[in-house]
Amino acid sequence: MTRIIPAVLLIFFLISSSLYAQSVSGDYLNVTYFNVDRESLPGFLEDVEEWKESNQQLLDDSDRTAWRLYRVPYSSNESIWYNFVAVEIAPNLNALQSSERNNVITLQDEIDQKVKSSFAVHSEIWKTEEDVFGESSSPSRYVNTNFMYAVPETIDEYLELENDIAAPLHQHQTERDRMDGWNLNRLVFPTGTTVAYNFITADHYSNLEQINMGITRRIITRVHPEMDVDEFEDFADSIRERVWSDLWELIEFAE
């Protein structure tokens, strides 16, 4: 799969100037992964504007709240099978699964189905379990997406780790404009023993410089002064594994 994007196309990727907040606790996300090769890329990009219109119509006619399209410029997974990701967000699962568009087949519907049938390779349902918001109005152009596997027998302990330990650390970062926000998402579908991960954390950033402002041991001890950091890291490693991480860059959205 081609991982190189021509420089002229990068200009297109950077034109978005605004973005809404990430999903909030209780929201459901339909996440679709796309594999677009070099030969198909120009046609794929030509369809993006009409694809956006299709999803804008759906948002206007339903309870869905947002649609986003990302490219994936980096992944720590060497066998990654996708280079674009689309995310549809709704406050409940029924709204996300509904495909009614005023019962009329439009050109935009045809574009939507064309893109999905040509390039989609996999689709998932996530549910947002926890969220942290910053006060910055800057657009979250980048998402650092971490695919996590939590040991089934220790799911409750893993959720406590994310909610009680990780969330305050990310809140500390957002209050200092070191990131825009953070989500913890549970994988709802698919499920089973062959699935490599069952949770996904998403770190939202306005710029690449913020990504380098990571959570250090000094920050951990400041937010959790009574914590033994070494003991905590050993415990965290025993109940969950970071399977791989992606960097997603926003190229278009509807809300």
PDB file of C-alpha atoms in Angstrom:
ATOM      1  CA  MET A   1       0.000   0.000   0.000  1.00  0.00           C
ATOM      2  CA  THR A   2       1.348   3.415  -0.919  1.00  0.00           C
ATOM      3  CA  ARG A   3       2.270   5.543   2.079  1.00  0.00           C
ATOM      4  CA  ILE A   4       3.658   8.533   0.137  1.00  0.00           C
ATOM      5  CA  ILE A   5       1.329  11.443  -0.664  1.00  0.00           C
ATOM      6  CA  PRO A   6       2.452  13.914  -3.398  1.00  0.00           C
ATOM      7  CA  ALA A   7       3.422  17.308  -1.981  1.00  0.00           C
ATOM      8  CA  VAL A   8       0.814  19.144  -4.046  1.00  0.00           C
ATOM      9  CA  LEU A   9      -1.923  17.113  -2.372  1.00  0.00           C
ATOM     10  CA  LEU A  10      -0.665  17.985   1.095  1.00  0.00           C
ATOM     11  CA  ILE A  11      -1.890  21.528   0.480  1.00  0.00           C
ATOM     12  CA  PHE A  12      -5.405  20.104   0.205  1.00  0.00           C
ATOM     13  CA  PHE A  13      -4.978  18.222   3.467  1.00  0.00           C
ATOM     14  CA  LEU A  14      -4.097  21.373   5.399  1.00  0.00           C
ATOM     15  CA  ILE A  15      -6.947  23.675   4.336  1.00  0.00           C
ATOM     16  CA  SER A  16      -9.383  22.810   7.118  1.00  0.00           C
ATOM     17  CA  SER A  17      -9.589  25.738   9.528  1.00  0.00           C
ATOM     18  CA  SER A  18     -12.171  24.719  12.101  1.00  0.00           C
ATOM     19  CA  LEU A  19     -13.343  21.669  13.987  1.00  0.00           C
ATOM     20  CA  TYR A  20     -15.919  20.794  16.597  1.00  0.00           C
ATOM     21  CA  ALA A  21     -15.127  19.025  19.839  1.00  0.00           C
ATOM     22  CA  GLN A  22     -14.416  15.328  19.958  1.00  0.00           C
ATOM     23  CA  SER A  23     -17.081  12.814  20.950  1.00  0.00           C
ATOM     24  CA  VAL A  24     -18.436  12.977  24.500  1.00  0.00           C
ATOM     25  CA  SER A  25     -19.177  10.213  26.988  1.00  0.00           C
ATOM     26  CA  GLY A  26     -22.047   8.040  25.758  1.00  0.00           C
ATOM     27  CA  ASP A  27     -21.566   8.839  22.070  1.00  0.00           C
ATOM     28  CA  TYR A  28     -21.222   6.074  19.490  1.00  0.00           C
ATOM     29  CA  LEU A  29     -18.752   6.225  16.611  1.00  0.00           C
ATOM     30  CA  ASN A  30     -18.887   4.364  13.306  1.00  0.00           C
ATOM     31  CA  VAL A  31     -15.228   4.134  12.253  1.00  0.00           C
ATOM     32  CA  THR A  32     -14.538   3.008   8.672  1.00  0.00           C
ATOM     33  CA  TYR A  33     -11.040   2.287   7.380  1.00  0.00           C
ATOM     34  CA  PHE A  34     -10.122   2.892   3.712  1.00  0.00           C
ATOM     35  CA  ASN A  35      -7.264   1.689   1.549  1.00  0.00           C
ATOM     36  CA  VAL A  36      -6.632   4.115  -1.322  1.00  0.00           C
ATOM     37  CA  ASP A  37      -3.705   3.336  -3.639  1.00  0.00           C
ATOM     38  CA  ARG A  38      -1.691   5.904  -5.574  1.00  0.00           C
ATOM     39  CA  GLU A  39      -3.589   5.373  -8.824  1.00  0.00           C
ATOM     40  CA  SER A  40      -6.981   5.830  -7.143  1.00  0.00           C
ATOM     41  CA  LEU A  41      -6.016   8.780  -4.945  1.00  0.00           C
ATOM     42  CA  PRO A  42      -6.940  11.619  -7.394  1.00  0.00           C
ATOM     43  CA  GLY A  43     -10.422  10.184  -7.943  1.00  0.00           C
ATOM     44  CA  PHE A  44     -10.873   9.598  -4.221  1.00  0.00           C
ATOM     45  CA  LEU A  45      -9.995  13.224  -3.466  1.00  0.00           C
ATOM     46  CA  GLU A  46     -12.311  14.482  -6.208  1.00  0.00           C
ATOM     47  CA  ASP A  47     -15.221  12.738  -4.486  1.00  0.00           C
ATOM     48  CA  VAL A  48     -14.479  14.155  -1.020  1.00  0.00           C
ATOM     49  CA  GLU A  49     -16.522  17.349  -1.422  1.00  0.00           C
ATOM     50  CA  GLU A  50     -19.630  15.488  -2.619  1.00  0.00           C
ATOM     51  CA  TRP A  51     -19.050  12.872   0.060  1.00  0.00           C
ATOM     52  CA  LYS A  52     -19.042  15.665   2.633  1.00  0.00           C
ATOM     53  CA  GLU A  53     -22.340  16.986   1.197  1.00  0.00           C
ATOM     54  CA  SER A  54     -23.834  13.511   1.468  1.00  0.00           C
ATOM     55  CA  ASN A  55     -22.942  13.298   5.130  1.00  0.00           C
ATOM     56  CA  GLN A  56     -24.041  16.884   5.789  1.00  0.00           C
ATOM     57  CA  GLN A  57     -27.466  15.934   4.444  1.00  0.00           C
ATOM     58  CA  LEU A  58     -27.540  12.901   6.719  1.00  0.00           C
ATOM     59  CA  LEU A  59     -26.587  15.028   9.728  1.00  0.00           C
ATOM     60  CA  ASP A  60     -29.343  17.515   8.899  1.00  0.00           C
ATOM     61  CA  ASP A  61     -31.938  14.738   8.577  1.00  0.00           C
ATOM     62  CA  SER A  62     -31.018  12.558  11.554  1.00  0.00           C
ATOM     63  CA  ASP A  63     -29.716  12.545  15.120  1.00  0.00           C
ATOM     64  CA  ARG A  64     -26.130  12.084  14.028  1.00  0.00           C
ATOM     65  CA  THR A  65     -23.857  14.885  15.179  1.00  0.00           C
ATOM     66  CA  ALA A  66     -20.634  14.790  13.149  1.00  0.00           C
ATOM     67  CA  TRP A  67     -18.668  13.253  10.278  1.00  0.00           C
ATOM     68  CA  ARG A  68     -14.919  13.435   9.821  1.00  0.00           C
ATOM     69  CA  LEU A  69     -12.416  12.210   7.265  1.00  0.00           C
ATOM     70  CA  TYR A  70      -8.777  11.677   8.208  1.00  0.00           C
ATOM     71  CA  ARG A  71      -5.688  10.569   6.367  1.00  0.00           C
ATOM     72  CA  VAL A  72      -3.202   8.381   8.248  1.00  0.00           C
ATOM     73  CA  PRO A  73       0.325   9.731   7.660  1.00  0.00           C
ATOM     74  CA  TYR A  74       1.904   7.472  10.290  1.00  0.00           C
ATOM     75  CA  SER A  75       1.272   4.196  12.103  1.00  0.00           C
ATOM     76  CA  SER A  76       3.486   2.121  14.357  1.00  0.00           C
ATOM     77  CA  ASN A  77       1.824  -0.964  12.838  1.00  0.00           C
ATOM     78  CA  GLU A  78       4.058  -2.074   9.971  1.00  0.00           C
ATOM     79  CA  SER A  79       1.264  -4.192   8.495  1.00  0.00           C
ATOM     80  CA  ILE A  80      -1.314  -1.394   8.513  1.00  0.00           C
ATOM     81  CA  TRP A  81      -4.003  -1.983   5.855  1.00  0.00           C
ATOM     82  CA  TYR A  82      -5.545   1.514   5.646  1.00  0.00           C
ATOM     83  CA  ASN A  83      -4.466   5.093   4.903  1.00  0.00           C
ATOM     84  CA  PHE A  84      -7.760   6.987   5.395  1.00  0.00           C
ATOM     85  CA  VAL A  85     -10.359   6.808   8.168  1.00  0.00           C
ATOM     86  CA  ALA A  86     -13.927   8.164   8.261  1.00  0.00           C
ATOM     87  CA  VAL A  87     -15.731   8.694  11.577  1.00  0.00           C
ATOM     88  CA  GLU A  88     -19.484   9.159  12.027  1.00  0.00           C
ATOM     89  CA  ILE A  89     -20.689  10.222  15.501  1.00  0.00           C
ATOM     90  CA  ALA A  90     -24.163   9.873  17.044  1.00  0.00           C
ATOM     91  CA  PRO A  91     -25.613  10.111  20.561  1.00  0.00           C
ATOM     92  CA  ASN A  92     -27.080   6.602  20.367  1.00  0.00           C
ATOM     93  CA  LEU A  93     -26.572   3.388  18.446  1.00  0.00           C
ATOM     94  CA  ASN A  94     -29.940   3.527  16.652  1.00  0.00           C
ATOM     95  CA  ALA A  95     -29.109   6.903  15.097  1.00  0.00           C
ATOM     96  CA  LEU A  96     -25.763   5.592  13.947  1.00  0.00           C
ATOM     97  CA  GLN A  97     -27.247   2.524  12.303  1.00  0.00           C
ATOM     98  CA  SER A  98     -30.038   4.400  10.528  1.00  0.00           C
ATOM     99  CA  SER A  99     -29.378   4.997   6.812  1.00  0.00           C
ATOM    100  CA  GLU A 100     -32.597   6.846   5.976  1.00  0.00           C
ATOM    101  CA  ARG A 101     -32.112  10.045   3.979  1.00  0.00           C
ATOM    102  CA  ASN A 102     -35.673  11.279   3.502  1.00  0.00           C
ATOM    103  CA  ASN A 103     -36.312   8.044   1.583  1.00  0.00           C
ATOM    104  CA  VAL A 104     -34.773   9.618  -1.536  1.00  0.00           C
ATOM    105  CA  ILE A 105     -31.741   8.278  -3.396  1.00  0.00           C
ATOM    106  CA  THR A 106     -29.644  11.333  -4.293  1.00  0.00           C
ATOM    107  CA  LEU A 107     -26.409  11.865  -6.165  1.00  0.00           C
ATOM    108  CA  GLN A 108     -24.720  12.339  -2.806  1.00  0.00           C
ATOM    109  CA  ASP A 109     -25.990   8.912  -1.695  1.00  0.00           C
ATOM    110  CA  GLU A 110     -24.455   7.398  -4.804  1.00  0.00           C
ATOM    111  CA  ILE A 111     -21.121   9.075  -4.054  1.00  0.00           C
ATOM    112  CA  ASP A 112     -21.264   7.808  -0.477  1.00  0.00           C
ATOM    113  CA  GLN A 113     -21.860   4.230  -1.592  1.00  0.00           C
ATOM    114  CA  LYS A 114     -19.290   4.501  -4.379  1.00  0.00           C
ATOM    115  CA  VAL A 115     -16.547   5.545  -1.962  1.00  0.00           C
ATOM    116  CA  LYS A 116     -17.407   2.873   0.572  1.00  0.00           C
ATOM    117  CA  SER A 117     -17.735   0.059  -1.952  1.00  0.00           C
ATOM    118  CA  SER A 118     -14.494   1.011  -3.708  1.00  0.00           C
ATOM    119  CA  PHE A 119     -12.144   1.654  -0.812  1.00  0.00           C
ATOM    120  CA  ALA A 120     -13.611   0.557   2.548  1.00  0.00           C
ATOM    121  CA  VAL A 121     -11.811  -2.454   4.026  1.00  0.00           C
ATOM    122  CA  HIS A 122     -13.129  -2.582   7.581  1.00  0.00           C
ATOM    123  CA  SER A 123     -15.688  -0.925   9.849  1.00  0.00           C
ATOM    124  CA  GLU A 124     -16.066  -0.739  13.632  1.00  0.00           C
ATOM    125  CA  ILE A 125     -18.407   0.677  16.273  1.00  0.00           C
ATOM    126  CA  TRP A 126     -16.863   2.478  19.248  1.00  0.00           C
ATOM    127  CA  LYS A 127     -18.511   3.915  22.353  1.00  0.00           C
ATOM    128  CA  THR A 128     -16.942   6.843  24.179  1.00  0.00           C
ATOM    129  CA  GLU A 129     -16.553   5.952  27.858  1.00  0.00           C
ATOM    130  CA  GLU A 130     -14.727   9.059  29.095  1.00  0.00           C
ATOM    131  CA  ASP A 131     -13.747  12.456  27.697  1.00  0.00           C
ATOM    132  CA  VAL A 132     -11.638  15.456  28.619  1.00  0.00           C
ATOM    133  CA  PHE A 133     -12.043  18.874  26.978  1.00  0.00           C
ATOM    134  CA  GLY A 134      -9.709  21.834  26.899  1.00  0.00           C
ATOM    135  CA  GLU A 135     -10.788  25.461  26.753  1.00  0.00           C
ATOM    136  CA  SER A 136      -8.860  26.249  23.574  1.00  0.00           C
ATOM    137  CA  SER A 137     -10.924  27.067  20.489  1.00  0.00           C
ATOM    138  CA  SER A 138      -8.103  25.974  18.197  1.00  0.00           C
ATOM    139  CA  PRO A 139      -9.037  23.211  15.736  1.00  0.00           C
ATOM    140  CA  SER A 140      -7.913  19.684  16.544  1.00  0.00           C
ATOM    141  CA  ARG A 141      -6.190  18.905  13.295  1.00  0.00           C
ATOM    142  CA  TYR A 142      -4.420  15.814  14.604  1.00  0.00           C
ATOM    143  CA  VAL A 143      -5.493  12.739  16.565  1.00  0.00           C
ATOM    144  CA  ASN A 144      -3.008  10.344  18.149  1.00  0.00           C
ATOM    145  CA  THR A 145      -5.025   7.126  18.201  1.00  0.00           C
ATOM    146  CA  ASN A 146      -3.855   4.336  20.520  1.00  0.00           C
ATOM    147  CA  PHE A 147      -5.295   0.852  20.041  1.00  0.00           C
ATOM    148  CA  MET A 148      -5.259  -0.873  23.440  1.00  0.00           C
ATOM    149  CA  TYR A 149      -5.848  -4.432  24.573  1.00  0.00           C
ATOM    150  CA  ALA A 150      -7.084  -4.689  28.167  1.00  0.00           C
ATOM    151  CA  VAL A 151      -6.976  -8.111  29.787  1.00  0.00           C
ATOM    152  CA  PRO A 152     -10.635  -9.241  30.046  1.00  0.00           C
ATOM    153  CA  GLU A 153     -10.281 -10.333  33.666  1.00  0.00           C
ATOM    154  CA  THR A 154      -9.095  -6.855  34.673  1.00  0.00           C
ATOM    155  CA  ILE A 155     -11.420  -4.618  32.597  1.00  0.00           C
ATOM    156  CA  ASP A 156     -12.735  -2.840  35.705  1.00  0.00           C
ATOM    157  CA  GLU A 157      -9.199  -2.108  36.875  1.00  0.00           C
ATOM    158  CA  TYR A 158      -8.263  -0.872  33.410  1.00  0.00           C
ATOM    159  CA  LEU A 159     -11.238   1.523  33.357  1.00  0.00           C
ATOM    160  CA  GLU A 160     -10.251   2.815  36.799  1.00  0.00           C
ATOM    161  CA  LEU A 161      -6.721   3.377  35.504  1.00  0.00           C
ATOM    162  CA  GLU A 162      -7.973   5.433  32.556  1.00  0.00           C
ATOM    163  CA  ASN A 163     -10.681   7.323  34.472  1.00  0.00           C
ATOM    164  CA  ASP A 164      -8.868   7.977  37.751  1.00  0.00           C
ATOM    165  CA  ILE A 165      -5.237   8.218  36.618  1.00  0.00           C
ATOM    166  CA  ALA A 166      -5.074   9.017  32.904  1.00  0.00           C
ATOM    167  CA  ALA A 167      -8.028  11.441  32.661  1.00  0.00           C
ATOM    168  CA  PRO A 168      -6.639  13.867  35.295  1.00  0.00           C
ATOM    169  CA  LEU A 169      -3.256  13.801  33.541  1.00  0.00           C
ATOM    170  CA  HIS A 170      -4.858  14.736  30.234  1.00  0.00           C
ATOM    171  CA  GLN A 171      -6.950  17.379  31.986  1.00  0.00           C
ATOM    172  CA  HIS A 172      -3.680  18.844  33.296  1.00  0.00           C
ATOM    173  CA  GLN A 173      -2.354  18.948  29.719  1.00  0.00           C
ATOM    174  CA  THR A 174      -5.466  20.561  28.226  1.00  0.00           C
ATOM    175  CA  GLU A 175      -5.535  23.279  30.893  1.00  0.00           C
ATOM    176  CA  ARG A 176      -2.013  24.249  29.808  1.00  0.00           C
ATOM    177  CA  ASP A 177      -2.742  24.151  26.063  1.00  0.00           C
ATOM    178  CA  ARG A 178      -0.516  21.119  25.660  1.00  0.00           C
ATOM    179  CA  MET A 179      -3.361  19.243  23.980  1.00  0.00           C
ATOM    180  CA  ASP A 180      -6.987  19.927  22.988  1.00  0.00           C
ATOM    181  CA  GLY A 181      -8.687  16.919  24.544  1.00  0.00           C
ATOM    182  CA  TRP A 182      -8.743  13.183  25.152  1.00  0.00           C
ATOM    183  CA  ASN A 183     -11.191  10.290  24.718  1.00  0.00           C
ATOM    184  CA  LEU A 184     -11.427   6.745  25.982  1.00  0.00           C
ATOM    185  CA  ASN A 185     -13.437   4.552  23.590  1.00  0.00           C
ATOM    186  CA  ARG A 186     -14.607   0.971  24.023  1.00  0.00           C
ATOM    187  CA  LEU A 187     -14.749  -1.299  20.971  1.00  0.00           C
ATOM    188  CA  VAL A 188     -18.391  -2.401  20.663  1.00  0.00           C
ATOM    189  CA  PHE A 189     -18.154  -4.218  17.320  1.00  0.00           C
ATOM    190  CA  PRO A 190     -16.543  -6.454  16.219  1.00  0.00           C
ATOM    191  CA  THR A 191     -15.845  -8.610  19.262  1.00  0.00           C
ATOM    192  CA  GLY A 192     -14.248 -11.990  19.862  1.00  0.00           C
ATOM    193  CA  THR A 193     -10.919 -13.590  20.594  1.00  0.00           C
ATOM    194  CA  THR A 194      -9.496 -12.704  17.175  1.00  0.00           C
ATOM    195  CA  VAL A 195      -9.829  -8.945  17.758  1.00  0.00           C
ATOM    196  CA  ALA A 196      -6.435  -7.427  18.569  1.00  0.00           C
ATOM    197  CA  TYR A 197      -7.746  -4.556  20.743  1.00  0.00           C
ATOM    198  CA  ASN A 198     -10.805  -3.705  22.810  1.00  0.00           C
ATOM    199  CA  PHE A 199     -10.238  -0.044  23.735  1.00  0.00           C
ATOM    200  CA  ILE A 200      -9.009   2.995  21.850  1.00  0.00           C
ATOM    201  CA  THR A 201      -7.695   6.215  23.376  1.00  0.00           C
ATOM    202  CA  ALA A 202      -7.601   9.372  21.255  1.00  0.00           C
ATOM    203  CA  ASP A 203      -5.393  12.366  22.029  1.00  0.00           C
ATOM    204  CA  HIS A 204      -6.485  15.525  20.184  1.00  0.00           C
ATOM    205  CA  TYR A 205      -3.975  18.198  19.123  1.00  0.00           C
ATOM    206  CA  SER A 206      -4.048  21.477  17.221  1.00  0.00           C
ATOM    207  CA  ASN A 207      -0.467  21.158  15.989  1.00  0.00           C
ATOM    208  CA  LEU A 208       2.389  18.700  15.842  1.00  0.00           C
ATOM    209  CA  GLU A 209       4.408  20.597  18.444  1.00  0.00           C
ATOM    210  CA  GLN A 210       1.839  19.712  21.110  1.00  0.00           C
ATOM    211  CA  ILE A 211       2.399  16.019  20.481  1.00  0.00           C
ATOM    212  CA  ASN A 212       5.976  16.404  21.710  1.00  0.00           C
ATOM    213  CA  MET A 213       4.650  17.805  25.008  1.00  0.00           C
ATOM    214  CA  GLY A 214       3.986  14.353  26.366  1.00  0.00           C
ATOM    215  CA  ILE A 215       3.104  13.278  29.888  1.00  0.00           C
ATOM    216  CA  THR A 216       6.394  12.932  31.769  1.00  0.00           C
ATOM    217  CA  ARG A 217       7.189  11.421  35.150  1.00  0.00           C
ATOM    218  CA  ARG A 218       7.367  14.948  36.540  1.00  0.00           C
ATOM    219  CA  ILE A 219       3.805  15.654  35.387  1.00  0.00           C
ATOM    220  CA  ILE A 220       2.586  12.344  36.804  1.00  0.00           C
ATOM    221  CA  THR A 221       4.036  13.110  40.244  1.00  0.00           C
ATOM    222  CA  ARG A 222       2.614  16.640  40.128  1.00  0.00           C
ATOM    223  CA  VAL A 223      -0.924  15.435  39.357  1.00  0.00           C
ATOM    224  CA  HIS A 224      -0.682  12.302  41.534  1.00  0.00           C
ATOM    225  CA  PRO A 225       1.863  13.224  44.244  1.00  0.00           C
ATOM    226  CA  GLU A 226       1.301  10.080  46.317  1.00  0.00           C
ATOM    227  CA  MET A 227       1.796   7.706  43.406  1.00  0.00           C
ATOM    228  CA  ASP A 228       4.785   5.401  43.040  1.00  0.00           C
ATOM    229  CA  VAL A 229       5.366   5.870  39.298  1.00  0.00           C
ATOM    230  CA  ASP A 230       7.411   2.689  38.829  1.00  0.00           C
ATOM    231  CA  GLU A 231       4.792   0.624  40.629  1.00  0.00           C
ATOM    232  CA  PHE A 232       2.030   2.219  38.599  1.00  0.00           C
ATOM    233  CA  GLU A 233       3.793   1.547  35.281  1.00  0.00           C
ATOM    234  CA  ASP A 234       4.329  -2.100  36.209  1.00  0.00           C
ATOM    235  CA  PHE A 235       0.662  -2.434  37.158  1.00  0.00           C
ATOM    236  CA  ALA A 236      -0.499  -0.734  33.957  1.00  0.00           C
ATOM    237  CA  ASP A 237       1.661  -3.029  31.838  1.00  0.00           C
ATOM    238  CA  SER A 238       0.181  -6.061  33.582  1.00  0.00           C
ATOM    239  CA  ILE A 239      -3.435  -5.238  32.694  1.00  0.00           C
ATOM    240  CA  ARG A 240      -3.203  -3.634  29.261  1.00  0.00           C
ATOM    241  CA  GLU A 241      -1.049  -3.482  26.150  1.00  0.00           C
ATOM    242  CA  ARG A 242      -0.691  -0.724  23.578  1.00  0.00           C
ATOM    243  CA  VAL A 243      -1.118  -2.762  20.393  1.00  0.00           C
ATOM    244  CA  TRP A 244      -0.246   0.071  18.000  1.00  0.00           C
ATOM    245  CA  SER A 245      -0.635   3.833  17.554  1.00  0.00           C
ATOM    246  CA  ASP A 246      -1.670   5.980  14.585  1.00  0.00           C
ATOM    247  CA  LEU A 247      -1.422   9.643  13.728  1.00  0.00           C
ATOM    248  CA  TRP A 248      -4.578  10.852  11.968  1.00  0.00           C
ATOM    249  CA  GLU A 249      -4.792  14.224  10.189  1.00  0.00           C
ATOM    250  CA  LEU A 250      -8.149  15.844   9.475  1.00  0.00           C
ATOM    251  CA  ILE A 251      -8.863  16.635   5.817  1.00  0.00           C
ATOM    252  CA  GLU A 252     -12.639  17.272   5.837  1.00  0.00           C
ATOM    253  CA  PHE A 253     -15.630  17.277   8.156  1.00  0.00           C
ATOM    254  CA  ALA A 254     -19.346  17.982   8.469  1.00  0.00           C
ATOM    255  CA  GLU A 255     -21.336  18.900  11.574  1.00  0.00           C
TER     256      GLU A 255
END
